[in-house]
PDB file of C-alpha atoms in Angstrom:
ATOM      1  CA  UNK A  27       0.019  -0.030  -0.016  1.00  0.00           C
ATOM      2  CA  UNK A  28       1.312   3.426  -0.912  1.00  0.00           C
ATOM      3  CA  UNK A  29       1.055   6.161   1.743  1.00  0.00           C
ATOM      4  CA  UNK A  30      -0.277   8.870  -0.577  1.00  0.00           C
ATOM      5  CA  UNK A  31      -3.900   9.604   0.239  1.00  0.00           C
ATOM      6  CA  UNK A  32      -6.014  10.362   3.295  1.00  0.00           C
ATOM      7  CA  UNK A  33      -8.283   7.749   4.789  1.00  0.00           C
ATOM      8  CA  UNK A  34     -11.536   7.301   2.973  1.00  0.00           C
ATOM      9  CA  UNK A  35     -14.725   7.729   4.910  1.00  0.00           C
ATOM     10  CA  UNK A  36     -16.236   4.256   4.500  1.00  0.00           C
ATOM     11  CA  UNK A  37     -19.731   3.925   3.007  1.00  0.00           C
ATOM     12  CA  UNK A  38     -22.434   2.417   5.175  1.00  0.00           C
ATOM     13  CA  UNK A  39     -21.339  -1.104   5.838  1.00  0.00           C
ATOM     14  CA  UNK A  40     -23.320  -4.222   6.470  1.00  0.00           C
ATOM     15  CA  UNK A  41     -22.903  -5.908   9.841  1.00  0.00           C
ATOM     16  CA  UNK A  42     -20.534  -8.406   8.182  1.00  0.00           C
ATOM     17  CA  UNK A  43     -18.577  -5.595   6.556  1.00  0.00           C
ATOM     18  CA  UNK A  44     -18.264  -3.779   9.885  1.00  0.00           C
ATOM     19  CA  UNK A  45     -17.027  -6.907  11.564  1.00  0.00           C
ATOM     20  CA  UNK A  46     -14.478  -7.549   8.830  1.00  0.00           C
ATOM     21  CA  UNK A  47     -13.195  -3.984   8.977  1.00  0.00           C
ATOM     22  CA  UNK A  48     -12.961  -4.087  12.748  1.00  0.00           C
ATOM     23  CA  UNK A  49     -11.042  -7.393  12.575  1.00  0.00           C
ATOM     24  CA  UNK A  50      -8.540  -5.948  10.082  1.00  0.00           C
ATOM     25  CA  UNK A  51      -8.032  -2.908  12.367  1.00  0.00           C
ATOM     26  CA  UNK A  52      -7.556  -5.001  15.482  1.00  0.00           C
ATOM     27  CA  UNK A  53      -4.861  -7.117  13.851  1.00  0.00           C
ATOM     28  CA  UNK A  54      -3.275  -4.077  12.165  1.00  0.00           C
ATOM     29  CA  UNK A  55      -2.966  -2.308  15.549  1.00  0.00           C
ATOM     30  CA  UNK A  56      -1.363  -5.414  17.042  1.00  0.00           C
ATOM     31  CA  UNK A  57       1.116  -5.813  14.116  1.00  0.00           C
ATOM     32  CA  UNK A  58       2.072  -2.134  14.144  1.00  0.00           C
ATOM     33  CA  UNK A  59       2.616  -2.340  17.887  1.00  0.00           C
ATOM     34  CA  UNK A  60       4.837  -5.467  17.739  1.00  0.00           C
ATOM     35  CA  UNK A  61       6.609  -4.960  14.393  1.00  0.00           C
ATOM     36  CA  UNK A  62       6.344  -1.262  13.611  1.00  0.00           C
ATOM     37  CA  UNK A  63       4.618   0.491  10.701  1.00  0.00           C
ATOM     38  CA  UNK A  64       7.217  -0.137   8.027  1.00  0.00           C
ATOM     39  CA  UNK A  65       7.685  -3.802   8.903  1.00  0.00           C
ATOM     40  CA  UNK A  66       3.902  -4.453   8.777  1.00  0.00           C
ATOM     41  CA  UNK A  67       2.929  -5.513   5.271  1.00  0.00           C
ATOM     42  CA  UNK A  68      -0.184  -6.684   3.428  1.00  0.00           C
ATOM     43  CA  UNK A  69       0.669 -10.386   3.499  1.00  0.00           C
ATOM     44  CA  UNK A  70       1.104 -10.373   7.293  1.00  0.00           C
ATOM     45  CA  UNK A  71      -2.157  -8.482   7.772  1.00  0.00           C
ATOM     46  CA  UNK A  72      -4.094 -10.732   5.418  1.00  0.00           C
ATOM     47  CA  UNK A  73      -2.917 -13.866   7.229  1.00  0.00           C
ATOM     48  CA  UNK A  74      -3.574 -12.422  10.669  1.00  0.00           C
ATOM     49  CA  UNK A  75      -7.031 -11.046   9.846  1.00  0.00           C
ATOM     50  CA  UNK A  76      -8.057 -13.966   7.609  1.00  0.00           C
ATOM     51  CA  UNK A  77      -8.990 -11.706   4.674  1.00  0.00           C
ATOM     52  CA  UNK A  78      -8.165 -11.599   0.963  1.00  0.00           C
ATOM     53  CA  UNK A  79      -6.071  -8.953  -0.722  1.00  0.00           C
ATOM     54  CA  UNK A  80      -9.145  -7.542  -2.468  1.00  0.00           C
ATOM     55  CA  UNK A  81     -10.934  -7.217   0.860  1.00  0.00           C
ATOM     56  CA  UNK A  82      -7.991  -5.420   2.405  1.00  0.00           C
ATOM     57  CA  UNK A  83      -7.706  -3.040  -0.500  1.00  0.00           C
ATOM     58  CA  UNK A  84     -11.417  -2.426  -0.500  1.00  0.00           C
ATOM     59  CA  UNK A  85     -11.382  -1.118   3.066  1.00  0.00           C
ATOM     60  CA  UNK A  86      -7.906   0.368   3.090  1.00  0.00           C
ATOM     61  CA  UNK A  87      -6.458   1.155  -0.344  1.00  0.00           C
ATOM     62  CA  UNK A  88      -3.310   2.859   1.089  1.00  0.00           C
ATOM     63  CA  UNK A  89      -1.053   2.375   4.095  1.00  0.00           C
ATOM     64  CA  UNK A  90      -1.918   5.882   5.267  1.00  0.00           C
ATOM     65  CA  UNK A  91      -5.629   5.132   5.139  1.00  0.00           C
ATOM     66  CA  UNK A  92      -5.025   2.020   7.221  1.00  0.00           C
ATOM     67  CA  UNK A  93      -2.929   3.841   9.808  1.00  0.00           C
ATOM     68  CA  UNK A  94      -5.431   6.687  10.046  1.00  0.00           C
ATOM     69  CA  UNK A  95      -8.179   4.176  10.675  1.00  0.00           C
ATOM     70  CA  UNK A  96      -6.098   2.286  13.273  1.00  0.00           C
ATOM     71  CA  UNK A  97      -5.504   5.544  15.105  1.00  0.00           C
ATOM     72  CA  UNK A  98      -9.241   6.349  15.043  1.00  0.00           C
ATOM     73  CA  UNK A  99     -10.145   2.797  16.151  1.00  0.00           C
ATOM     74  CA  UNK A 100      -7.695   2.732  19.016  1.00  0.00           C
ATOM     75  CA  UNK A 101      -8.626   6.282  20.108  1.00  0.00           C
ATOM     76  CA  UNK A 102     -12.298   5.430  20.051  1.00  0.00           C
ATOM     77  CA  UNK A 103     -11.735   2.483  22.365  1.00  0.00           C
ATOM     78  CA  UNK A 104      -9.693   4.507  24.849  1.00  0.00           C
ATOM     79  CA  UNK A 105     -12.005   7.520  24.829  1.00  0.00           C
ATOM     80  CA  UNK A 106     -15.165   5.422  25.114  1.00  0.00           C
ATOM     81  CA  UNK A 107     -13.707   3.652  28.166  1.00  0.00           C
ATOM     82  CA  UNK A 108     -12.898   6.994  29.840  1.00  0.00           C
ATOM     83  CA  UNK A 109     -16.244   8.462  28.996  1.00  0.00           C
ATOM     84  CA  UNK A 110     -18.132   5.486  30.398  1.00  0.00           C
ATOM     85  CA  UNK A 111     -20.060   5.314  33.657  1.00  0.00           C
ATOM     86  CA  UNK A 112     -17.190   3.717  35.540  1.00  0.00           C
ATOM     87  CA  UNK A 113     -15.549   7.053  36.208  1.00  0.00           C
ATOM     88  CA  UNK A 114     -18.642   9.245  36.478  1.00  0.00           C
ATOM     89  CA  UNK A 115     -17.276  11.883  34.129  1.00  0.00           C
ATOM     90  CA  UNK A 116     -14.329  12.455  36.521  1.00  0.00           C
ATOM     91  CA  UNK A 117     -16.507  14.711  38.690  1.00  0.00           C
ATOM     92  CA  UNK A 118     -14.659  14.105  41.906  1.00  0.00           C
ATOM     93  CA  UNK A 119     -11.340  12.906  43.284  1.00  0.00           C
ATOM     94  CA  UNK A 120     -12.690   9.398  43.938  1.00  0.00           C
ATOM     95  CA  UNK A 121     -13.250   9.013  40.190  1.00  0.00           C
ATOM     96  CA  UNK A 122      -9.544   9.798  39.509  1.00  0.00           C
ATOM     97  CA  UNK A 123      -8.525   7.370  42.201  1.00  0.00           C
ATOM     98  CA  UNK A 124     -10.740   4.686  40.679  1.00  0.00           C
ATOM     99  CA  UNK A 125      -9.125   5.385  37.297  1.00  0.00           C
ATOM    100  CA  UNK A 126      -5.629   4.980  38.760  1.00  0.00           C
ATOM    101  CA  UNK A 127      -6.667   1.880  40.666  1.00  0.00           C
ATOM    102  CA  UNK A 128      -8.017   0.266  37.530  1.00  0.00           C
ATOM    103  CA  UNK A 129      -4.769   0.575  35.615  1.00  0.00           C
ATOM    104  CA  UNK A 130      -2.500  -0.234  38.542  1.00  0.00           C
ATOM    105  CA  UNK A 131      -4.657  -3.313  39.175  1.00  0.00           C
ATOM    106  CA  UNK A 132      -4.723  -4.440  35.548  1.00  0.00           C
ATOM    107  CA  UNK A 133      -2.479  -7.489  35.550  1.00  0.00           C
ATOM    108  CA  UNK A 134      -0.978  -6.869  32.111  1.00  0.00           C
ATOM    109  CA  UNK A 135      -0.533  -3.092  32.407  1.00  0.00           C
ATOM    110  CA  UNK A 136       3.228  -3.293  32.882  1.00  0.00           C
ATOM    111  CA  UNK A 137       3.527  -5.631  29.855  1.00  0.00           C
ATOM    112  CA  UNK A 138       1.316  -3.795  27.421  1.00  0.00           C
ATOM    113  CA  UNK A 139       1.775  -0.184  28.341  1.00  0.00           C
ATOM    114  CA  UNK A 140      -0.729   2.356  27.036  1.00  0.00           C
ATOM    115  CA  UNK A 141      -2.370   0.990  23.860  1.00  0.00           C
ATOM    116  CA  UNK A 142      -2.741   4.451  22.315  1.00  0.00           C
ATOM    117  CA  UNK A 143       0.609   5.667  23.559  1.00  0.00           C
ATOM    118  CA  UNK A 144       2.446   2.608  22.279  1.00  0.00           C
ATOM    119  CA  UNK A 145       0.741   2.961  18.920  1.00  0.00           C
ATOM    120  CA  UNK A 146       1.665   6.633  18.776  1.00  0.00           C
ATOM    121  CA  UNK A 147       5.326   5.956  19.581  1.00  0.00           C
ATOM    122  CA  UNK A 148       5.493   3.624  16.522  1.00  0.00           C
ATOM    123  CA  UNK A 149       3.593   5.839  14.133  1.00  0.00           C
ATOM    124  CA  UNK A 150       5.202   9.135  15.100  1.00  0.00           C
ATOM    125  CA  UNK A 151       8.560   7.972  13.752  1.00  0.00           C
ATOM    126  CA  UNK A 152       7.215   7.482  10.218  1.00  0.00           C
ATOM    127  CA  UNK A 153       6.808   9.966   7.380  1.00  0.00           C
ATOM    128  CA  UNK A 154       3.026   9.329   7.194  1.00  0.00           C
ATOM    129  CA  UNK A 155       0.940  12.458   7.401  1.00  0.00           C
ATOM    130  CA  UNK A 156      -0.998  11.364  10.503  1.00  0.00           C
ATOM    131  CA  UNK A 157       0.337  13.660  13.199  1.00  0.00           C
ATOM    132  CA  UNK A 158      -2.753  15.825  13.420  1.00  0.00           C
ATOM    133  CA  UNK A 159      -4.897  12.737  14.061  1.00  0.00           C
ATOM    134  CA  UNK A 160      -2.609  11.534  16.796  1.00  0.00           C
ATOM    135  CA  UNK A 161      -2.558  14.987  18.443  1.00  0.00           C
ATOM    136  CA  UNK A 162      -6.374  15.190  18.214  1.00  0.00           C
ATOM    137  CA  UNK A 163      -6.765  11.764  19.949  1.00  0.00           C
ATOM    138  CA  UNK A 164      -4.608  12.867  22.901  1.00  0.00           C
ATOM    139  CA  UNK A 165      -6.323  16.281  23.023  1.00  0.00           C
ATOM    140  CA  UNK A 166      -9.666  14.537  23.385  1.00  0.00           C
ATOM    141  CA  UNK A 167      -8.358  12.311  26.124  1.00  0.00           C
ATOM    142  CA  UNK A 168      -6.851  15.304  28.013  1.00  0.00           C
ATOM    143  CA  UNK A 169     -10.169  17.147  27.528  1.00  0.00           C
ATOM    144  CA  UNK A 170     -12.088  14.401  29.375  1.00  0.00           C
ATOM    145  CA  UNK A 171      -9.933  15.072  32.453  1.00  0.00           C
ATOM    146  CA  UNK A 172     -10.103  18.844  31.962  1.00  0.00           C
ATOM    147  CA  UNK A 173     -13.903  18.832  31.697  1.00  0.00           C
ATOM    148  CA  UNK A 174     -14.142  16.770  34.862  1.00  0.00           C
ATOM    149  CA  UNK A 175     -11.882  19.134  36.698  1.00  0.00           C
ATOM    150  CA  UNK A 176     -13.819  22.142  35.433  1.00  0.00           C
ATOM    151  CA  UNK A 177     -16.985  20.526  36.715  1.00  0.00           C
ATOM    152  CA  UNK A 178     -15.385  19.971  40.097  1.00  0.00           C
ATOM    153  CA  UNK A 179     -14.357  23.635  40.122  1.00  0.00           C
ATOM    154  CA  UNK A 180     -17.899  24.766  39.351  1.00  0.00           C
ATOM    155  CA  UNK A 181     -19.221  22.646  42.186  1.00  0.00           C
ATOM    156  CA  UNK A 182     -16.644  24.136  44.558  1.00  0.00           C
ATOM    157  CA  UNK A 183     -14.854  20.825  45.075  1.00  0.00           C
ATOM    158  CA  UNK A 184     -11.468  22.256  44.002  1.00  0.00           C
ATOM    159  CA  UNK A 185     -10.174  25.786  44.325  1.00  0.00           C
ATOM    160  CA  UNK A 186     -10.527  28.394  41.607  1.00  0.00           C
ATOM    161  CA  UNK A 187      -6.719  28.658  41.854  1.00  0.00           C
ATOM    162  CA  UNK A 188      -6.483  25.322  40.035  1.00  0.00           C
ATOM    163  CA  UNK A 189      -5.792  25.340  36.283  1.00  0.00           C
ATOM    164  CA  UNK A 190      -7.909  22.391  34.909  1.00  0.00           C
ATOM    165  CA  UNK A 191      -6.008  22.267  31.609  1.00  0.00           C
ATOM    166  CA  UNK A 192      -2.618  22.133  33.374  1.00  0.00           C
ATOM    167  CA  UNK A 193      -3.812  19.475  35.792  1.00  0.00           C
ATOM    168  CA  UNK A 194      -5.312  17.435  32.945  1.00  0.00           C
ATOM    169  CA  UNK A 195      -1.952  17.562  31.098  1.00  0.00           C
ATOM    170  CA  UNK A 196      -0.247  16.465  34.328  1.00  0.00           C
ATOM    171  CA  UNK A 197      -2.569  13.466  34.767  1.00  0.00           C
ATOM    172  CA  UNK A 198      -2.206  12.333  31.130  1.00  0.00           C
ATOM    173  CA  UNK A 199       1.554  12.813  31.224  1.00  0.00           C
ATOM    174  CA  UNK A 200       1.790  10.851  34.466  1.00  0.00           C
ATOM    175  CA  UNK A 201      -0.129   8.000  32.903  1.00  0.00           C
ATOM    176  CA  UNK A 202       1.908   7.952  29.683  1.00  0.00           C
ATOM    177  CA  UNK A 203       5.300   8.245  31.326  1.00  0.00           C
ATOM    178  CA  UNK A 204       4.404   5.875  34.123  1.00  0.00           C
ATOM    179  CA  UNK A 205       3.126   3.315  31.652  1.00  0.00           C
ATOM    180  CA  UNK A 206       6.314   3.438  29.650  1.00  0.00           C
ATOM    181  CA  UNK A 207       8.580   3.097  32.695  1.00  0.00           C
ATOM    182  CA  UNK A 208       6.424   0.255  34.057  1.00  0.00           C
ATOM    183  CA  UNK A 209       6.655  -1.528  30.719  1.00  0.00           C
ATOM    184  CA  UNK A 210      10.464  -1.132  30.607  1.00  0.00           C
ATOM    185  CA  UNK A 211      10.857  -2.243  34.241  1.00  0.00           C
ATOM    186  CA  UNK A 212       8.217  -5.000  34.001  1.00  0.00           C
ATOM    187  CA  UNK A 213       6.977  -3.630  37.257  1.00  0.00           C
ATOM    188  CA  UNK A 214       3.791  -1.622  37.902  1.00  0.00           C
ATOM    189  CA  UNK A 215       5.435   0.537  40.556  1.00  0.00           C
ATOM    190  CA  UNK A 216       6.471   3.464  38.261  1.00  0.00           C
ATOM    191  CA  UNK A 217       2.937   3.814  36.990  1.00  0.00           C
ATOM    192  CA  UNK A 218       1.472   3.529  40.516  1.00  0.00           C
ATOM    193  CA  UNK A 219       3.833   6.194  41.828  1.00  0.00           C
ATOM    194  CA  UNK A 220       3.301   8.571  38.948  1.00  0.00           C
ATOM    195  CA  UNK A 221      -0.476   8.395  39.115  1.00  0.00           C
ATOM    196  CA  UNK A 222      -0.511   8.654  42.888  1.00  0.00           C
ATOM    197  CA  UNK A 223       1.783  11.758  42.819  1.00  0.00           C
ATOM    198  CA  UNK A 224      -0.323  13.426  40.144  1.00  0.00           C
ATOM    199  CA  UNK A 225      -3.629  12.810  41.954  1.00  0.00           C
ATOM    200  CA  UNK A 226      -2.049  13.902  45.271  1.00  0.00           C
ATOM    201  CA  UNK A 227      -1.168  17.182  43.569  1.00  0.00           C
ATOM    202  CA  UNK A 228      -4.715  17.648  42.291  1.00  0.00           C
ATOM    203  CA  UNK A 229      -5.917  16.915  45.793  1.00  0.00           C
ATOM    204  CA  UNK A 230      -3.928  19.869  47.173  1.00  0.00           C
ATOM    205  CA  UNK A 231      -6.509  22.073  45.430  1.00  0.00           C
ATOM    206  CA  UNK A 232      -9.436  20.357  47.210  1.00  0.00           C
ATOM    207  CA  UNK A 233     -11.618  22.764  49.190  1.00  0.00           C
ATOM    208  CA  UNK A 234     -12.896  20.213  51.780  1.00  0.00           C
ATOM    209  CA  UNK A 235     -10.585  19.901  54.791  1.00  0.00           C
ATOM    210  CA  UNK A 236     -11.312  16.201  55.217  1.00  0.00           C
ATOM    211  CA  UNK A 237      -9.797  15.453  51.779  1.00  0.00           C
ATOM    212  CA  UNK A 238      -6.864  17.780  52.072  1.00  0.00           C
ATOM    213  CA  UNK A 239      -3.855  15.632  51.206  1.00  0.00           C
ATOM    214  CA  UNK A 240      -1.502  17.806  53.249  1.00  0.00           C
ATOM    215  CA  UNK A 241      -3.553  17.257  56.398  1.00  0.00           C
ATOM    216  CA  UNK A 242      -3.896  13.549  55.707  1.00  0.00           C
ATOM    217  CA  UNK A 243      -0.130  13.139  55.317  1.00  0.00           C
ATOM    218  CA  UNK A 244       1.072  15.192  58.226  1.00  0.00           C
ATOM    219  CA  UNK A 245       1.411  13.268  61.532  1.00  0.00           C
ATOM    220  CA  UNK A 246      -0.532  14.579  64.501  1.00  0.00           C
ATOM    221  CA  UNK A 247       1.320  16.918  66.782  1.00  0.00           C
ATOM    222  CA  UNK A 248       1.815  15.874  70.389  1.00  0.00           C
TER     223      UNK A 248
END
């Protein structure tokens, strides 16, 4: 596939067509993650996804169209998970703790790293014109945190001194950096420490004394 055109917007697909396209994307994401973009070729992808060359070219006529679709597919999965009911729109500190606990408790987190971050690290090194799509995916992820923090601010749960965008960048950076270090070390501790430190910092802006991290951490005076 030649990386020369933008991804096509697919026509309305049948249920079977949607399933085939999703299967191709799932295997393409895995191959790109394990082998890299340039080392992933049509033959490998056809074998992995169990499709013909004509099927592959029908859905993704160029490598760039495939990579763009993989980014969108992976981003949709990550964003949908973070927008789900599990974290209640990140409207309080407990939601952020639950988010951290989920990833720290995920038994393969230190092996797999961040699915979107790992994909980005492979794609960003290529000359494919997909940087805007990658940036947009991470912007949307950051904005989920920012919107939650702004909501907390409107409810008076965190101080107006807090900068929601800055804190959102901190949380996302802690997750990405912690995931990479955990993957390298094959130990969840770097991710656990990074997320805890980031959430502790957010907690310093809490307006309720009973959740003030500084009070919690300081030993009682005698």
